[in-house]
Tab-separated table of C-alpha atoms and ligand atoms in Angstrom:
chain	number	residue	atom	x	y	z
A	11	UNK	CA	78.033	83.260	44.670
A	12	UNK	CA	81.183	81.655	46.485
A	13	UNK	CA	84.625	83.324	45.653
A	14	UNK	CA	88.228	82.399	46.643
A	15	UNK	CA	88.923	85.526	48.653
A	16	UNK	CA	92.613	86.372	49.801
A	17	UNK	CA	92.587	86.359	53.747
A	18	UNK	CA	95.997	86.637	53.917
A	19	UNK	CA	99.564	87.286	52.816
A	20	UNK	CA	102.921	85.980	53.729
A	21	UNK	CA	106.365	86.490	51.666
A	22	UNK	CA	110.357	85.409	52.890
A	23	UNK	CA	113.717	86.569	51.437
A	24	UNK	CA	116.805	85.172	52.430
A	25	UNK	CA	118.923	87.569	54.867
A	26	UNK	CA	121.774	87.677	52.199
A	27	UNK	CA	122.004	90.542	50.276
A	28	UNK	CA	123.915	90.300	46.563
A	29	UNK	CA	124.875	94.194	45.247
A	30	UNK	CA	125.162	95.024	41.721
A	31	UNK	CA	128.588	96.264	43.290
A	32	UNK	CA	129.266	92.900	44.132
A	33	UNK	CA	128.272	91.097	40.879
A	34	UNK	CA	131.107	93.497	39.574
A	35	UNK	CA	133.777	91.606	41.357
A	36	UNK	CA	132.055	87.882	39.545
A	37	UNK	CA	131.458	89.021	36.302
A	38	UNK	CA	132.027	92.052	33.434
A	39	UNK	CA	129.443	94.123	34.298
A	40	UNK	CA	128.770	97.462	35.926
A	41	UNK	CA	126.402	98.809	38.637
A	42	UNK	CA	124.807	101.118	35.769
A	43	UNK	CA	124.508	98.708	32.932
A	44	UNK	CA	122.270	96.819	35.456
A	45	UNK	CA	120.505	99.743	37.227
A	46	UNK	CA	119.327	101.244	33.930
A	47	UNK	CA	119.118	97.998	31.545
A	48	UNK	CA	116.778	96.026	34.267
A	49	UNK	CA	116.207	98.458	37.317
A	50	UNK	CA	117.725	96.122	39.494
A	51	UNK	CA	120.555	96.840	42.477
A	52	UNK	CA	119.987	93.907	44.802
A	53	UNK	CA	119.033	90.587	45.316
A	54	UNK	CA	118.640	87.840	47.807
A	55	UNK	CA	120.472	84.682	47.864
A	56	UNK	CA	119.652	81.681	49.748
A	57	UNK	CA	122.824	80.109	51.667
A	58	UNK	CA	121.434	77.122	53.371
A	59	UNK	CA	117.896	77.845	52.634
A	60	UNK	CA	115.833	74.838	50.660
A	61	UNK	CA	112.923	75.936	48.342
A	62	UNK	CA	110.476	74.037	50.963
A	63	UNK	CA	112.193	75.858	53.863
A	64	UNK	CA	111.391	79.824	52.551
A	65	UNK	CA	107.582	78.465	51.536
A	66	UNK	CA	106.912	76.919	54.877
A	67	UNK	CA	107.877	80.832	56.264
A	68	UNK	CA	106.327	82.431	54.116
A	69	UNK	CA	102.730	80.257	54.325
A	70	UNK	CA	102.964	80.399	58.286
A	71	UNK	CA	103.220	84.044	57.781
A	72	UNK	CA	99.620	84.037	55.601
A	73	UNK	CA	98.144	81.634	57.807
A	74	UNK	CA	98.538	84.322	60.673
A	75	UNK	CA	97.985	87.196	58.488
A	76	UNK	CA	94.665	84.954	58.232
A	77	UNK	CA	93.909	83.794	61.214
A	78	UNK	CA	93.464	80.209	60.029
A	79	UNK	CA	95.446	77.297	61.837
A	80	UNK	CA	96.724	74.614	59.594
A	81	UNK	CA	94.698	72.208	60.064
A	82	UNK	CA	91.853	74.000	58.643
A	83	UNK	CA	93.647	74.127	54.898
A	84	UNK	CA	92.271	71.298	53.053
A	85	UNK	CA	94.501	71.997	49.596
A	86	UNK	CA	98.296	72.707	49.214
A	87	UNK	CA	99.573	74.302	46.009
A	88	UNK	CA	103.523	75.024	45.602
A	89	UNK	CA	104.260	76.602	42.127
A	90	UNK	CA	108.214	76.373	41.895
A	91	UNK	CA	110.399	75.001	39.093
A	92	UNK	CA	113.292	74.734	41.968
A	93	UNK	CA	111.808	72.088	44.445
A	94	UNK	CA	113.999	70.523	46.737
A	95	UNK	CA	113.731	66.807	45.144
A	96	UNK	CA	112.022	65.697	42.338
A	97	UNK	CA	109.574	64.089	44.567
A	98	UNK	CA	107.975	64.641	46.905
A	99	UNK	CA	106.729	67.662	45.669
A	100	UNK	CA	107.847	70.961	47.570
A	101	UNK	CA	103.861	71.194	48.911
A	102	UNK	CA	104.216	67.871	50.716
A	103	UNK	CA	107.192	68.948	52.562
A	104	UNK	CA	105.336	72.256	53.142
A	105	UNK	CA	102.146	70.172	54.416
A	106	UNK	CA	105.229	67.833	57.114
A	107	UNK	CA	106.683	71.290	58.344
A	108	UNK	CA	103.632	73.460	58.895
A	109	UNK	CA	101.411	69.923	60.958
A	110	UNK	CA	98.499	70.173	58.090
A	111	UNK	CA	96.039	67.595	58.400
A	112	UNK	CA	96.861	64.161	56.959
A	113	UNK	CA	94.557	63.375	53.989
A	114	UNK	CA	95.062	66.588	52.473
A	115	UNK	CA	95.917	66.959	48.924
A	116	UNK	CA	99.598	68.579	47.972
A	117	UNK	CA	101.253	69.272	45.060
A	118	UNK	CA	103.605	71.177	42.962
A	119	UNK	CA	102.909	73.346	39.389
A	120	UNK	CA	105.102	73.982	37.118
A	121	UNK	CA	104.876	77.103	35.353
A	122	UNK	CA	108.466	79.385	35.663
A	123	UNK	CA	107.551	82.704	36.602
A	124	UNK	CA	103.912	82.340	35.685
A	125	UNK	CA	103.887	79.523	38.268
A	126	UNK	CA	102.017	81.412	41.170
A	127	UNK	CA	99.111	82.523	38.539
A	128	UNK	CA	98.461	79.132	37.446
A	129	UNK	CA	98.483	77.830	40.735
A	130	UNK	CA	95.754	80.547	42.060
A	131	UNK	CA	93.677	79.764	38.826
A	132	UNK	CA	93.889	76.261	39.862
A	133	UNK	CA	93.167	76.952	43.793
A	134	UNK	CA	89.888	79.135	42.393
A	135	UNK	CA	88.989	76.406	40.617
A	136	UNK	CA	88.540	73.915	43.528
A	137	UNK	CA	86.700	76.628	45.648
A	138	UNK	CA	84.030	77.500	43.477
A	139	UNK	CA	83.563	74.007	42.583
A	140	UNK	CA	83.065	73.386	46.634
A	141	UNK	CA	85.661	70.679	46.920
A	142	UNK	CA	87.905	73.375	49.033
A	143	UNK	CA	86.918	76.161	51.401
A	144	UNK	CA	90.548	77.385	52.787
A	145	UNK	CA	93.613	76.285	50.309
A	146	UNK	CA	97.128	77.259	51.126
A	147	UNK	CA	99.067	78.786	47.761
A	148	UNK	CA	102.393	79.287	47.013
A	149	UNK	CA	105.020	80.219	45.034
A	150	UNK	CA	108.830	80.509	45.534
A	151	UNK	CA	112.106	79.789	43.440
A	152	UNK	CA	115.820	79.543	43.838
A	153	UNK	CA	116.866	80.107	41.115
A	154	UNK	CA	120.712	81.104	42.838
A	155	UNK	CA	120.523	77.353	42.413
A	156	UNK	CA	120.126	77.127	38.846
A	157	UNK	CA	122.016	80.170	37.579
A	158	UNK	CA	125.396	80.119	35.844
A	159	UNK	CA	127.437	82.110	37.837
A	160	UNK	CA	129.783	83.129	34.769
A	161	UNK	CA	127.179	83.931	32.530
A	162	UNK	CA	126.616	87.922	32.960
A	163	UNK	CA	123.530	87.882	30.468
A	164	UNK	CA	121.426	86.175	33.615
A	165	UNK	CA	123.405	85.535	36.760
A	166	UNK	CA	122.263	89.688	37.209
A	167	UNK	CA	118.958	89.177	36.793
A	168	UNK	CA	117.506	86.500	39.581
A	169	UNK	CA	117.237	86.415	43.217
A	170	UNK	CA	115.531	84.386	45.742
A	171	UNK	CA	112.115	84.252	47.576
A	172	UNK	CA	109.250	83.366	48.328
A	173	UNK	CA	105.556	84.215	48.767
A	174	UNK	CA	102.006	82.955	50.029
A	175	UNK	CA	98.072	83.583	50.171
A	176	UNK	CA	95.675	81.969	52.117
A	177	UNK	CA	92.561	81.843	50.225
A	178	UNK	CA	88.673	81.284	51.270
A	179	UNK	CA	85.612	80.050	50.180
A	180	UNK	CA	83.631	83.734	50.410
A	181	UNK	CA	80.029	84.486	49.842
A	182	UNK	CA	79.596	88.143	47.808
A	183	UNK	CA	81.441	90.162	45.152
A	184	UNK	CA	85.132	89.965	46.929
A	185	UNK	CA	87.847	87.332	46.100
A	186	UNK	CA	88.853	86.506	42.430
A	187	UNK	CA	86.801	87.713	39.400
A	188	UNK	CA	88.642	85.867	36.661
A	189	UNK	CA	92.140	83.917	35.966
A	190	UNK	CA	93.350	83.185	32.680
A	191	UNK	CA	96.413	80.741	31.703
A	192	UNK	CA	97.676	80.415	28.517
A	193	UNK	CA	101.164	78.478	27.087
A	194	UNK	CA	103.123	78.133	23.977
A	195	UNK	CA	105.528	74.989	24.044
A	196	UNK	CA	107.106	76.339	20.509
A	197	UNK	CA	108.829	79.073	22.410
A	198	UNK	CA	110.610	76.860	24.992
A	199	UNK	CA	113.898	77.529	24.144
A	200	UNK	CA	113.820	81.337	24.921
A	201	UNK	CA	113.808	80.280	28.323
A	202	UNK	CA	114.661	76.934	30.015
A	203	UNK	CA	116.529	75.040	32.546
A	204	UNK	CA	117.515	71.415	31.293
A	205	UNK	CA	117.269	69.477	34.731
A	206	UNK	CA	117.393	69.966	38.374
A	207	UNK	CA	116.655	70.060	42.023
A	208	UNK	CA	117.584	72.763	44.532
A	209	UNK	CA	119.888	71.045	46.828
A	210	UNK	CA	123.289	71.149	46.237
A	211	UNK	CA	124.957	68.818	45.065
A	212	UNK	CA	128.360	67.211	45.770
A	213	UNK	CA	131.424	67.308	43.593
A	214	UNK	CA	130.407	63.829	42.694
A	215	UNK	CA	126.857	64.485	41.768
A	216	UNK	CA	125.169	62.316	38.961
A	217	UNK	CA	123.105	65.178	38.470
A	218	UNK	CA	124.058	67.619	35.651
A	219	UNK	CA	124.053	71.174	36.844
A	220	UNK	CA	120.550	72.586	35.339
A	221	UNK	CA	121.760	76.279	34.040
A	222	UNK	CA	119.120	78.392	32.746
A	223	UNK	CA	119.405	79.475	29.826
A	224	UNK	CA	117.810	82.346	27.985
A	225	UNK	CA	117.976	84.730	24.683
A	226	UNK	CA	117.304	87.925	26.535
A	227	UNK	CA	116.021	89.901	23.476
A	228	UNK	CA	113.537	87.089	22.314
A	229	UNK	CA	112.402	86.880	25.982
A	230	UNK	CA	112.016	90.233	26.449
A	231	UNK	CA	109.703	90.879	23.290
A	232	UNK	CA	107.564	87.746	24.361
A	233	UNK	CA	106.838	88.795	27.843
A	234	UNK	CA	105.741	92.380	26.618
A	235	UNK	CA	103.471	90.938	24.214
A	236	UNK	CA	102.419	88.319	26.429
A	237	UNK	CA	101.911	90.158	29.322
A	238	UNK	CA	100.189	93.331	27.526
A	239	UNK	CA	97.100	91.005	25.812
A	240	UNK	CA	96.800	89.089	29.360
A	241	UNK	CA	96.041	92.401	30.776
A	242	UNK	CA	93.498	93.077	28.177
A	243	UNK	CA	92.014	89.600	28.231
A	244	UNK	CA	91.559	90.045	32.182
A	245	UNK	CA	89.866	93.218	31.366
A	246	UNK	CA	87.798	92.475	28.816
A	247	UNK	CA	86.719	89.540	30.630
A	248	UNK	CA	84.810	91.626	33.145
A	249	UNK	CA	83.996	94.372	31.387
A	250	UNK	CA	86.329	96.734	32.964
A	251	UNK	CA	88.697	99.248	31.447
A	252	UNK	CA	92.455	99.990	32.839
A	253	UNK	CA	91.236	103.258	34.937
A	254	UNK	CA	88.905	100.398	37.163
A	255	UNK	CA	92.350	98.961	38.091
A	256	UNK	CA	93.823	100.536	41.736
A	257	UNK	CA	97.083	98.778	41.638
A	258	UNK	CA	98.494	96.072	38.617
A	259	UNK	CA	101.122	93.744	40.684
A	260	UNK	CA	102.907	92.319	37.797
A	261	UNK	CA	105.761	89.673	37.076
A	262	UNK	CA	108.968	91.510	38.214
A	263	UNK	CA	111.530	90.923	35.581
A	264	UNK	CA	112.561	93.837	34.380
A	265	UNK	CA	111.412	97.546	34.612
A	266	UNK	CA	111.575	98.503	30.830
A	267	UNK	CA	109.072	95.450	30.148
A	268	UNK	CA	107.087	96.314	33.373
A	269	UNK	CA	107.279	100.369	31.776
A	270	UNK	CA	106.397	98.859	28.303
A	271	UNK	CA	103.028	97.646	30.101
A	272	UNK	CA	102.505	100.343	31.821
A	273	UNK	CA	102.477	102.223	28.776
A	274	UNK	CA	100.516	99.854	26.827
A	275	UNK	CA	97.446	100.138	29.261
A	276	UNK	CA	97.337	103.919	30.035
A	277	UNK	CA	98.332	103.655	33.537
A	278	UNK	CA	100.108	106.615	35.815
A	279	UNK	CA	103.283	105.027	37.394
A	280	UNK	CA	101.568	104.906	40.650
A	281	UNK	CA	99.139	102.201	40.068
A	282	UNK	CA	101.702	99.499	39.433
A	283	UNK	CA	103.714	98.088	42.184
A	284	UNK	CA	107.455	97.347	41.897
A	285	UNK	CA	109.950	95.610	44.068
A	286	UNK	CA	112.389	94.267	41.622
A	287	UNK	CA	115.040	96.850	42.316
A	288	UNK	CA	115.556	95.257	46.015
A	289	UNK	CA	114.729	91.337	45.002
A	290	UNK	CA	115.721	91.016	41.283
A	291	UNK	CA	113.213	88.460	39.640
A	292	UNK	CA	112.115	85.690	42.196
A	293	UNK	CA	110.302	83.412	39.130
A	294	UNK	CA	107.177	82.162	40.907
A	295	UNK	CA	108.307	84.277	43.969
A	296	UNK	CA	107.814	87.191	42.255
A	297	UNK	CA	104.202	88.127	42.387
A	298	UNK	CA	103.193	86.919	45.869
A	299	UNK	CA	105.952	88.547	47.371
A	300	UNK	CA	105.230	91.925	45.646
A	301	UNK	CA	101.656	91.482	47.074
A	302	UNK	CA	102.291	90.618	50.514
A	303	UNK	CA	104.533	94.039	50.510
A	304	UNK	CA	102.074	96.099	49.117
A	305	UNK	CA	99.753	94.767	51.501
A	306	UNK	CA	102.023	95.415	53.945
A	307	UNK	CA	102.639	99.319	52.968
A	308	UNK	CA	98.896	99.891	52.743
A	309	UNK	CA	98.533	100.097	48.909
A	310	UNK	CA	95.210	98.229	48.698
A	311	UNK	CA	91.843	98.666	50.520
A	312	UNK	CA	88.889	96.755	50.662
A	313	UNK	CA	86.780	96.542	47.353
A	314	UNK	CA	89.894	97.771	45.158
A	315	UNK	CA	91.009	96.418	41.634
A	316	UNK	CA	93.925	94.509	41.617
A	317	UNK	CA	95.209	92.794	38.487
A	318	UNK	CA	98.410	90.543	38.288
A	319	UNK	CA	100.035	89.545	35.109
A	320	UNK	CA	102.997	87.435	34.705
A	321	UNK	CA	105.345	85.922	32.084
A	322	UNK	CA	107.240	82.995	32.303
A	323	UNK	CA	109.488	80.148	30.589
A	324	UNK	CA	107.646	77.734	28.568
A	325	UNK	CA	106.334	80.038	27.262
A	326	UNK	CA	103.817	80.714	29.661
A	327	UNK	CA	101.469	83.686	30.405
A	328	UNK	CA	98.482	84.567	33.142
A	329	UNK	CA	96.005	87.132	34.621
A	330	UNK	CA	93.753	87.157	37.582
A	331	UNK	CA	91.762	90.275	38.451
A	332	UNK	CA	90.734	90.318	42.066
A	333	UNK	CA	88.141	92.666	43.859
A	334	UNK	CA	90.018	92.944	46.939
B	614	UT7	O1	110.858	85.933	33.937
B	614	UT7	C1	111.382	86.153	32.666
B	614	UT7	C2	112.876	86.061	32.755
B	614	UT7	N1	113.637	86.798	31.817
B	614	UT7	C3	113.491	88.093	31.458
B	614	UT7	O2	112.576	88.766	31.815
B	614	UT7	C4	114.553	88.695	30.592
B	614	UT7	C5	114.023	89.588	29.512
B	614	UT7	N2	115.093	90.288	28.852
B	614	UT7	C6	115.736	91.343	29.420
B	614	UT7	O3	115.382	91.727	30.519
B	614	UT7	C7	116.813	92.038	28.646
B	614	UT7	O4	116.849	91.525	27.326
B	614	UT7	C8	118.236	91.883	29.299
B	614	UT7	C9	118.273	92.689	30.584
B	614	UT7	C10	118.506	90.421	29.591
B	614	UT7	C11	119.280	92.416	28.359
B	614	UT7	O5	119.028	93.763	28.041
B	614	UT7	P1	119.101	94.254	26.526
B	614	UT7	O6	118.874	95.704	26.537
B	614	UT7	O7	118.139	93.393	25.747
B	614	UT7	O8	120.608	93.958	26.164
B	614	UT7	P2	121.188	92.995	25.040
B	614	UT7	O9	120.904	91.575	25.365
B	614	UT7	O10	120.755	93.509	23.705
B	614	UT7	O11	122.733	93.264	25.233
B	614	UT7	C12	123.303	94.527	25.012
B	614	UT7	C13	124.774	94.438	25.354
B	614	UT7	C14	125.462	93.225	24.758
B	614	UT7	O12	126.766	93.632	24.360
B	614	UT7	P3	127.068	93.955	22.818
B	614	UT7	O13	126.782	92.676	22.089
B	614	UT7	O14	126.144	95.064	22.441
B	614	UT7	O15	128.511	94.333	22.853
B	614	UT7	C15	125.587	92.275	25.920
B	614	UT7	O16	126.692	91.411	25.800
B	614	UT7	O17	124.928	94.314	26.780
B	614	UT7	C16	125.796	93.226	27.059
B	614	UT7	N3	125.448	92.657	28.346
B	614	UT7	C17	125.942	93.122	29.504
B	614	UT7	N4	126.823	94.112	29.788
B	614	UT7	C18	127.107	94.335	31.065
B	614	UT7	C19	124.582	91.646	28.624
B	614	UT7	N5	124.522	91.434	29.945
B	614	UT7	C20	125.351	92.331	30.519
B	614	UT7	C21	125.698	92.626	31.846
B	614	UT7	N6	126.581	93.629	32.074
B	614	UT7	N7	125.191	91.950	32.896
């Protein structure tokens, strides 16, 4: 049976660092009400960065990790909801700066911080179908870009970054078992952004300035519920129980919903992977970077459970469970 295996990982913060310390000189807030309401103390922020720019690092980083040149990826996927233009998409910029072969299809998903799930369901999709055998994925947000700078009840909570797997077409039981996507348009105004691209733009700009905007409470209810029958629906799936799982990589918002889940499944604190305390929430960033570190640190070895879960404005929710 072919599978989309993972060959390799690649993940790029911006160099600047944002403190909690320092968000206390921009808005009313406090080093502790951030620490123990999210779990967060720092974050990266993108100066001159572009969304394109931190995915084209972070996918030449995965195609080494891989040892695949560029011109044998035959699929682009960018999930981001912060692309540099409205078109082209963020993966055709990706497939200019990293020389992939011309002909190749690229294109962005949208999908807020579920964005990188639904992009690997889609990737798996066109491998075991056969109509790709090595497809580049991404996913990477700026949402410095889109935050409201005054607003304390989310300028704390984001950072920027960026993440990337090079994926396979695999004979045997390694690669991805299952993904599962799921949406619920009713819920869209727990969490949205009204318009926008990630360039700046100038004091004259036509472009209104796209704040997100979010009821944290609301938000925070949906993604535990969201996220906690994802995890069950991945399980269930293939007939596994939450012991089977080495490590969960989940959607890092916030570490009372990522606790919540925890708790929900039955899992000691050492089989879930956090990161959000040095990168805040990265959106579509968020789970490719956490993998690429705990790749990186040794936390998973050939044949291991891995399940990812993530949460995301739209509302959006999604699993994959992959036999690593
Ligand atoms: O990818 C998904 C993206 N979004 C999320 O995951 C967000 C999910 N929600 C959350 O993480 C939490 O709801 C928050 C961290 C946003 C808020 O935590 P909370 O425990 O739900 O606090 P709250 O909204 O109930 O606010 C409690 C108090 C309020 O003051 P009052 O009304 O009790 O006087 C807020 O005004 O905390 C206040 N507050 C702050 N205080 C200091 C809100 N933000 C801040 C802040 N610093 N940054």
């Amino acid at each position: 049976m072919i599978r989309a295996r993972i060959e390799g990982t690649g993940s790029y913060v911006p160099q600047r660092v944002l403190t909690n310390q320092e968000l206390e000189g921009i808005v009313d807030t406090s080093d502790d009400w951030i620490t123990t309401r999210t779990g967060i103390r720092e974050r990266r922020i993108a100066d001159k960065d572009t969304t394109s720019g931190i995915a084209t690092k972070a996918a030449k980083m995965a195609l080494k990790d891989a040892s695949v040149s560029p011109n044998e990826i035959d699929l682009i996927i960018v999930a981001t909801v912060t692309p540099d233009m409205f078109f082209p998409s963020t993966a055709c910029f990706v497939q200019s700066n990293l020389g992939i072969k011309k002909g190749v299809p690229a294109f962005d998903i949208s999908a807020a911080c579920s964005g990188f799930l639904y992009a690997l369901d889609i990737a798996d999709r066109y491998v075991r179908s056969g109509a790709s055998k090595k497809v580049l994925v991404i996913g990477v947000d700026l949402f410095s870009r889109i935050i409201d700078w005054k607003d304390r009840n989310t300028c704390v909570l984001f950072g920027d970054g960026a993440g990337a797997v090079v994926l396979s077409a695999k004979k045997g039981k390694r690669g991805i078992l299952s993904t599962h996507i799921h949406s619920d348009g009713d819920y869209w105004k727990i969490l949205y952004a009204p318009s926008g691209i990630s360039q700046k733009q100038s004091a004259k700009g036509s472009i209104e300035h796209p704040y997100l905007k979010m009821q944290g409470n609301e938000t925070f209810k949906a993604a535990v519920r969201t996220m906690g029958k994802a995890c069950m629906e991945a399980l269930r799936y293939n007939g596994a129980s939450a012991e089977d799982i080495a490590l969960l990589i989940p959607h890092q918002a916030n570490q009372r919903i990522i606790k919540a889940i925890q708790e929900r499944l039955g899992l000691p604190e050492d089989k879930i992977y956090t990161n959000l305390e040095r990168y805040g929430n990265t959106s579509a960033g968020s789970i490719p970077l956490a993998l690429d570190e705990a790749v990186r640190n040794g936390r998973l070895r050939r044949n291991d459970l891995i399940l990812f879960v993530a949460f995301g404005g739209g509302l959006t929710w999604a699993s994959a469970l992959v036999r690593w």
